[in-house]
Amino acid sequence: MNPEKLPANASGLEPDSIPRHVAMIMDGNGRWAARRGLSRVFGHVEGHKTVRRITNLAGHLGVHYLTLYAFSVENWRRPAEEVSALMELIEHVAHEEIPSLCQENVRFNIIGRLQDLPEPLRLELERDMELTRDNTGLTLTLAVNYGGRSEIVDAVRRLVADGVTPEQVDEQAISSRLYTADIPDPDLLIRTAGELRVSNYLLWQIAYTEIYVTDTLWPDLSEKDFVDALLAYQKRTRKFGGLVS
Ligand code: IPE
Ligand code: IPE
Ligand code: MG
């Protein structure tokens, strides 16, 4: 993206304190569709355009990691038609986006219980991770069939399988067995569509993450809105339990 294509408010950003890792709960697709009298699936399709917009912008602003919540382990509770439409959409989008992600030097990553996904989707996601493995720009992580609690359960299972003794269990022993082992904790968590909850997202990793909630629905989220979230983040004082000198 040309600097002149950045939203006007981006000039107010402090380049030295761009959050390294931004996590997002992409919520409000269903409401976006309902307000237009459309079926929920249209909201998910429209939401894909926002994924593209925000991924592009985040890379250009110097964010290193963007982690998007695409499908939670609880989302299987939705009607079967919506679930299968979502699975097909994620597969289609992943497939379709690979050339442009490669062109933008984006590394594509997935967190979640991949083994429980439909086979074609799992294969597509694994292929995409492999194809972009050596890219050195933004790391775009999609959380698919992801749950923060299941992630911790999986980490504990690995601890046990690795024969770790009680004395050896510390925060590092757990962090290094999470799906996000090679990713720093998020600096900023943005949730769209106004709900004030974390919905089982990155429970361990957001211990000291700054949270920003906007009422804007995911499909409506603009580049300017994303920059507004970063501007708000840059006004926060992070203390990590200590005192600010
Ligand atoms: C977020 O939008 C997308 C997914 C959870 C897959 P929703 O589908 O939750 O939209 P609302 O919350 O019903 O508006
Ligand atoms: C969180 O949104 C999950 C994703 C964005 C994938 P939900 O719409 O599923 O969350 P709740 O049900 O409102 O907490
Ligand atoms: Mg929702």
Short mmCIF file of C-alpha atoms and ligand atoms in Angstrom, two decimals:
data_model
loop_
_atom_site.label_atom_id
_atom_site.label_comp_id
_atom_site.label_asym_id
_atom_site.label_seq_id
_atom_site.Cartn_x
_atom_site.Cartn_y
_atom_site.Cartn_z
CA MET A 1 0.00 0.00 0.00
CA ASN A 2 1.29 3.44 -0.90
CA PRO A 3 1.82 5.74 2.06
CA GLU A 4 -0.68 8.10 0.41
CA LYS A 5 -3.27 5.31 0.53
CA LEU A 6 -3.04 5.01 4.31
CA PRO A 7 -6.05 6.47 6.11
CA ALA A 8 -5.53 10.12 7.05
CA ASN A 9 -5.55 9.41 10.79
CA ALA A 10 -2.49 7.11 10.38
CA SER A 11 -0.30 10.23 10.41
CA GLY A 12 -1.12 10.54 14.13
CA LEU A 13 0.49 7.18 14.94
CA GLU A 14 3.76 7.04 16.81
CA PRO A 15 5.89 4.75 14.59
CA ASP A 16 7.99 3.50 17.50
CA SER A 17 5.05 2.12 19.46
CA ILE A 18 3.03 0.23 16.90
CA PRO A 19 1.74 -2.90 18.70
CA ARG A 20 3.83 -5.87 17.67
CA HIS A 21 0.94 -8.30 17.95
CA VAL A 22 -2.72 -7.39 17.37
CA ALA A 23 -5.36 -10.04 18.08
CA MET A 24 -8.92 -9.56 16.84
CA ILE A 25 -12.31 -11.06 17.64
CA MET A 26 -14.13 -10.63 14.34
CA ASP A 27 -17.71 -10.37 15.58
CA GLY A 28 -20.96 -9.03 14.16
CA ASN A 29 -21.21 -10.73 10.75
CA GLY A 30 -24.64 -12.17 11.59
CA ARG A 31 -25.99 -8.81 12.77
CA TRP A 32 -24.60 -7.10 9.68
CA ALA A 33 -26.56 -9.52 7.49
CA ALA A 34 -29.71 -9.41 9.64
CA ARG A 35 -29.87 -5.61 9.36
CA ARG A 36 -30.05 -6.01 5.61
CA GLY A 37 -32.59 -8.81 5.70
CA LEU A 38 -29.97 -11.25 4.42
CA SER A 39 -28.99 -14.68 5.67
CA ARG A 40 -26.09 -14.82 8.14
CA VAL A 41 -23.80 -16.40 5.57
CA PHE A 42 -23.79 -13.14 3.57
CA GLY A 43 -22.33 -11.46 6.64
CA HIS A 44 -19.48 -13.97 6.73
CA VAL A 45 -18.83 -13.49 3.01
CA GLU A 46 -18.73 -9.72 3.47
CA GLY A 47 -16.50 -10.16 6.52
CA HIS A 48 -13.87 -11.71 4.29
CA LYS A 49 -13.32 -8.31 2.63
CA THR A 50 -12.50 -6.86 6.03
CA VAL A 51 -9.94 -9.62 6.64
CA ARG A 52 -8.24 -8.60 3.42
CA ARG A 53 -8.38 -4.86 4.26
CA ILE A 54 -7.06 -5.22 7.77
CA THR A 55 -4.32 -7.73 6.89
CA ASN A 56 -3.03 -5.40 4.22
CA LEU A 57 -3.09 -2.38 6.47
CA ALA A 58 -1.59 -4.12 9.50
CA GLY A 59 1.40 -5.21 7.43
CA HIS A 60 1.92 -1.71 6.10
CA LEU A 61 1.71 -0.15 9.53
CA GLY A 62 4.45 -2.41 10.84
CA VAL A 63 2.39 -4.83 12.93
CA HIS A 64 4.34 -8.11 13.03
CA TYR A 65 1.60 -10.51 14.12
CA LEU A 66 -2.12 -10.35 13.38
CA THR A 67 -4.23 -13.10 14.94
CA LEU A 68 -7.87 -13.37 13.85
CA TYR A 69 -10.57 -15.45 15.52
CA ALA A 70 -12.34 -17.19 12.64
CA PHE A 71 -14.13 -20.14 14.29
CA SER A 72 -14.31 -21.14 17.93
CA VAL A 73 -14.71 -24.64 19.34
CA GLU A 74 -18.12 -23.41 20.56
CA ASN A 75 -19.21 -22.28 17.08
CA TRP A 76 -20.08 -25.93 16.22
CA ARG A 77 -23.26 -25.20 18.22
CA ARG A 78 -24.58 -23.12 15.32
CA PRO A 79 -26.97 -24.54 12.71
CA ALA A 80 -25.29 -27.12 10.47
CA GLU A 81 -25.85 -25.00 7.32
CA GLU A 82 -24.01 -22.06 8.87
CA VAL A 83 -21.16 -24.26 10.10
CA SER A 84 -20.63 -25.88 6.71
CA ALA A 85 -20.87 -22.52 4.94
CA LEU A 86 -18.21 -21.16 7.30
CA MET A 87 -15.93 -24.15 6.71
CA GLU A 88 -16.28 -23.79 2.94
CA LEU A 89 -15.68 -20.08 3.14
CA ILE A 90 -12.52 -20.45 5.22
CA GLU A 91 -11.24 -23.07 2.81
CA HIS A 92 -12.09 -20.97 -0.24
CA VAL A 93 -10.60 -17.81 1.24
CA ALA A 94 -7.43 -19.55 2.33
CA HIS A 95 -7.00 -21.00 -1.13
CA GLU A 96 -7.83 -17.79 -2.97
CA GLU A 97 -5.67 -15.55 -0.81
CA ILE A 98 -2.42 -17.49 -1.01
CA PRO A 99 -0.99 -15.76 -4.12
CA SER A 100 -1.59 -12.28 -2.72
CA LEU A 101 -0.34 -13.28 0.75
CA CYS A 102 2.85 -14.57 -0.86
CA GLN A 103 3.21 -11.38 -2.85
CA GLU A 104 2.91 -9.41 0.41
CA ASN A 105 5.48 -11.69 2.09
CA VAL A 106 2.87 -12.79 4.67
CA ARG A 107 3.44 -15.96 6.68
CA PHE A 108 0.14 -17.80 7.07
CA ASN A 109 -0.42 -19.68 10.29
CA ILE A 110 -3.26 -21.57 11.97
CA ILE A 111 -4.02 -22.20 15.63
CA GLY A 112 -6.71 -24.56 16.85
CA ARG A 113 -7.62 -28.23 16.75
CA LEU A 114 -6.92 -28.80 13.09
CA GLN A 115 -7.31 -32.55 13.44
CA ASP A 116 -11.08 -32.13 13.97
CA LEU A 117 -11.69 -30.03 10.85
CA PRO A 118 -13.15 -31.44 7.62
CA GLU A 119 -10.35 -33.08 5.66
CA PRO A 120 -10.34 -30.72 2.61
CA LEU A 121 -10.10 -27.68 4.88
CA ARG A 122 -7.35 -29.19 7.01
CA LEU A 123 -5.33 -30.10 3.92
CA GLU A 124 -5.76 -26.64 2.42
CA LEU A 125 -4.65 -24.92 5.63
CA GLU A 126 -1.64 -27.19 6.04
CA ARG A 127 -0.64 -26.59 2.43
CA ASP A 128 -0.94 -22.81 2.88
CA MET A 129 1.21 -22.84 6.00
CA GLU A 130 3.84 -24.83 4.17
CA LEU A 131 3.76 -22.55 1.10
CA THR A 132 4.28 -19.37 3.14
CA ARG A 133 6.59 -20.82 5.79
CA ASP A 134 9.66 -18.86 4.70
CA ASN A 135 7.93 -15.51 4.25
CA THR A 136 9.38 -12.88 6.55
CA GLY A 137 6.67 -10.18 6.68
CA LEU A 138 3.50 -10.12 8.77
CA THR A 139 2.50 -13.39 10.43
CA LEU A 140 -1.23 -13.79 9.85
CA THR A 141 -2.67 -16.38 12.22
CA LEU A 142 -6.23 -17.63 11.86
CA ALA A 143 -7.75 -19.25 14.92
CA VAL A 144 -9.90 -22.05 13.50
CA ASN A 145 -11.65 -24.58 15.74
CA TYR A 146 -9.85 -22.69 18.46
CA GLY A 147 -10.66 -22.50 22.17
CA GLY A 148 -8.45 -20.99 24.85
CA ARG A 149 -9.37 -23.71 27.32
CA SER A 150 -8.81 -26.54 24.84
CA GLU A 151 -5.44 -25.00 24.02
CA ILE A 152 -4.46 -25.14 27.70
CA VAL A 153 -5.80 -28.71 27.94
CA ASP A 154 -3.67 -29.66 24.92
CA ALA A 155 -0.62 -28.01 26.49
CA VAL A 156 -1.14 -29.96 29.73
CA ARG A 157 -1.49 -33.19 27.75
CA ARG A 158 1.85 -32.43 26.11
CA LEU A 159 3.45 -31.70 29.47
CA VAL A 160 2.32 -35.10 30.70
CA ALA A 161 3.39 -36.83 27.46
CA ASP A 162 6.80 -35.15 27.74
CA GLY A 163 7.22 -36.59 31.24
CA VAL A 164 7.65 -33.16 32.86
CA THR A 165 7.82 -33.42 36.64
CA PRO A 166 5.78 -31.11 38.94
CA GLU A 167 8.93 -29.16 39.87
CA GLN A 168 9.68 -28.53 36.19
CA VAL A 169 6.27 -26.98 35.51
CA ASP A 170 6.57 -23.23 35.21
CA GLU A 171 5.05 -20.56 32.95
CA GLN A 172 7.66 -21.17 30.28
CA ALA A 173 6.94 -24.91 30.29
CA ILE A 174 3.27 -24.12 29.59
CA SER A 175 3.77 -21.23 27.11
CA SER A 176 6.13 -23.28 25.01
CA ARG A 177 3.45 -25.97 24.62
CA LEU A 178 0.65 -23.65 23.55
CA TYR A 179 -0.31 -23.33 19.86
CA THR A 180 1.27 -19.87 20.02
CA ALA A 181 4.66 -21.09 21.29
CA ASP A 182 6.57 -19.07 18.69
CA ILE A 183 4.41 -15.93 18.84
CA PRO A 184 4.71 -13.16 21.45
CA ASP A 185 1.64 -12.36 23.57
CA PRO A 186 -0.78 -9.87 21.98
CA ASP A 187 -0.23 -6.21 22.84
CA LEU A 188 -3.70 -5.22 21.71
CA LEU A 189 -6.97 -7.18 21.48
CA ILE A 190 -9.68 -5.59 19.34
CA ARG A 191 -13.25 -6.88 19.46
CA THR A 192 -15.83 -5.63 16.99
CA ALA A 193 -19.63 -5.55 17.46
CA GLY A 194 -19.61 -4.31 21.03
CA GLU A 195 -19.67 -7.43 23.24
CA LEU A 196 -17.61 -7.00 26.42
CA ARG A 197 -16.26 -10.55 26.67
CA VAL A 198 -13.35 -12.61 25.46
CA SER A 199 -15.31 -15.68 24.30
CA ASN A 200 -12.58 -18.22 25.06
CA TYR A 201 -9.94 -16.41 22.98
CA LEU A 202 -6.22 -16.59 23.84
CA LEU A 203 -6.99 -16.88 27.55
CA TRP A 204 -3.42 -17.48 28.65
CA GLN A 205 -1.84 -15.00 26.24
CA ILE A 206 -4.00 -11.93 27.01
CA ALA A 207 -2.95 -11.69 30.66
CA TYR A 208 -1.62 -8.14 30.11
CA THR A 209 -3.07 -7.31 26.71
CA GLU A 210 -4.77 -3.94 26.19
CA ILE A 211 -8.41 -4.42 25.19
CA TYR A 212 -10.30 -2.24 22.72
CA VAL A 213 -13.97 -2.81 21.88
CA THR A 214 -15.77 -1.02 19.08
CA ASP A 215 -19.49 -1.17 18.30
CA THR A 216 -18.69 -1.32 14.59
CA LEU A 217 -19.66 -4.67 13.07
CA TRP A 218 -16.81 -6.68 11.54
CA PRO A 219 -17.90 -6.27 7.87
CA ASP A 220 -18.08 -2.49 8.39
CA LEU A 221 -14.65 -2.15 10.02
CA SER A 222 -12.62 0.34 7.98
CA GLU A 223 -8.93 1.11 7.81
CA LYS A 224 -9.63 4.29 9.74
CA ASP A 225 -11.33 2.25 12.51
CA PHE A 226 -8.28 0.00 12.81
CA VAL A 227 -5.99 3.02 13.07
CA ASP A 228 -8.34 4.50 15.71
CA ALA A 229 -7.81 1.34 17.79
CA LEU A 230 -4.03 1.73 17.47
CA LEU A 231 -4.25 5.41 18.40
CA ALA A 232 -6.23 4.48 21.52
CA TYR A 233 -3.64 1.80 22.33
CA GLN A 234 -0.84 4.34 22.06
CA LYS A 235 -2.53 6.48 24.72
CA ARG A 236 -2.59 3.62 27.24
CA THR A 237 -0.03 3.22 30.01
CA ARG A 238 1.04 -0.39 30.33
CA LYS A 239 2.23 -1.27 33.82
CA PHE A 240 2.36 -5.08 33.97
CA GLY A 241 1.60 -4.87 37.67
CA GLY A 242 4.47 -2.50 38.36
CA LEU A 243 4.64 1.26 38.79
CA VAL A 244 5.32 3.81 36.10
CA SER A 245 8.40 5.86 36.92
C1 IPE B 1 -18.51 -13.53 13.86
O1 IPE B 1 -19.76 -13.07 13.56
C2 IPE B 1 -18.08 -14.68 12.99
C3 IPE B 1 -18.05 -15.97 13.68
C4 IPE B 1 -18.27 -16.17 14.96
C5 IPE B 1 -17.75 -17.13 12.89
P1 IPE B 1 -21.05 -13.72 14.19
O2 IPE B 1 -21.55 -14.77 13.28
O3 IPE B 1 -20.82 -14.16 15.59
O4 IPE B 1 -22.03 -12.47 14.16
P2 IPE B 1 -23.13 -12.08 15.24
O5 IPE B 1 -22.46 -12.00 16.58
O6 IPE B 1 -24.18 -13.15 15.21
O7 IPE B 1 -23.63 -10.74 14.79
C1 IPE B 2 -16.37 -15.24 18.99
O1 IPE B 2 -17.57 -14.76 18.53
C2 IPE B 2 -15.82 -16.27 18.03
C3 IPE B 2 -15.35 -15.75 16.77
C4 IPE B 2 -15.28 -14.49 16.44
C5 IPE B 2 -14.91 -16.75 15.83
P1 IPE B 2 -18.95 -15.41 18.98
O2 IPE B 2 -20.01 -14.63 18.29
O3 IPE B 2 -18.92 -16.88 18.74
O4 IPE B 2 -18.96 -15.15 20.54
P2 IPE B 2 -20.15 -15.08 21.57
O5 IPE B 2 -20.98 -16.31 21.37
O6 IPE B 2 -20.93 -13.83 21.26
O7 IPE B 2 -19.51 -14.99 22.93
MG MG B 3 -21.04 -13.25 17.37
#
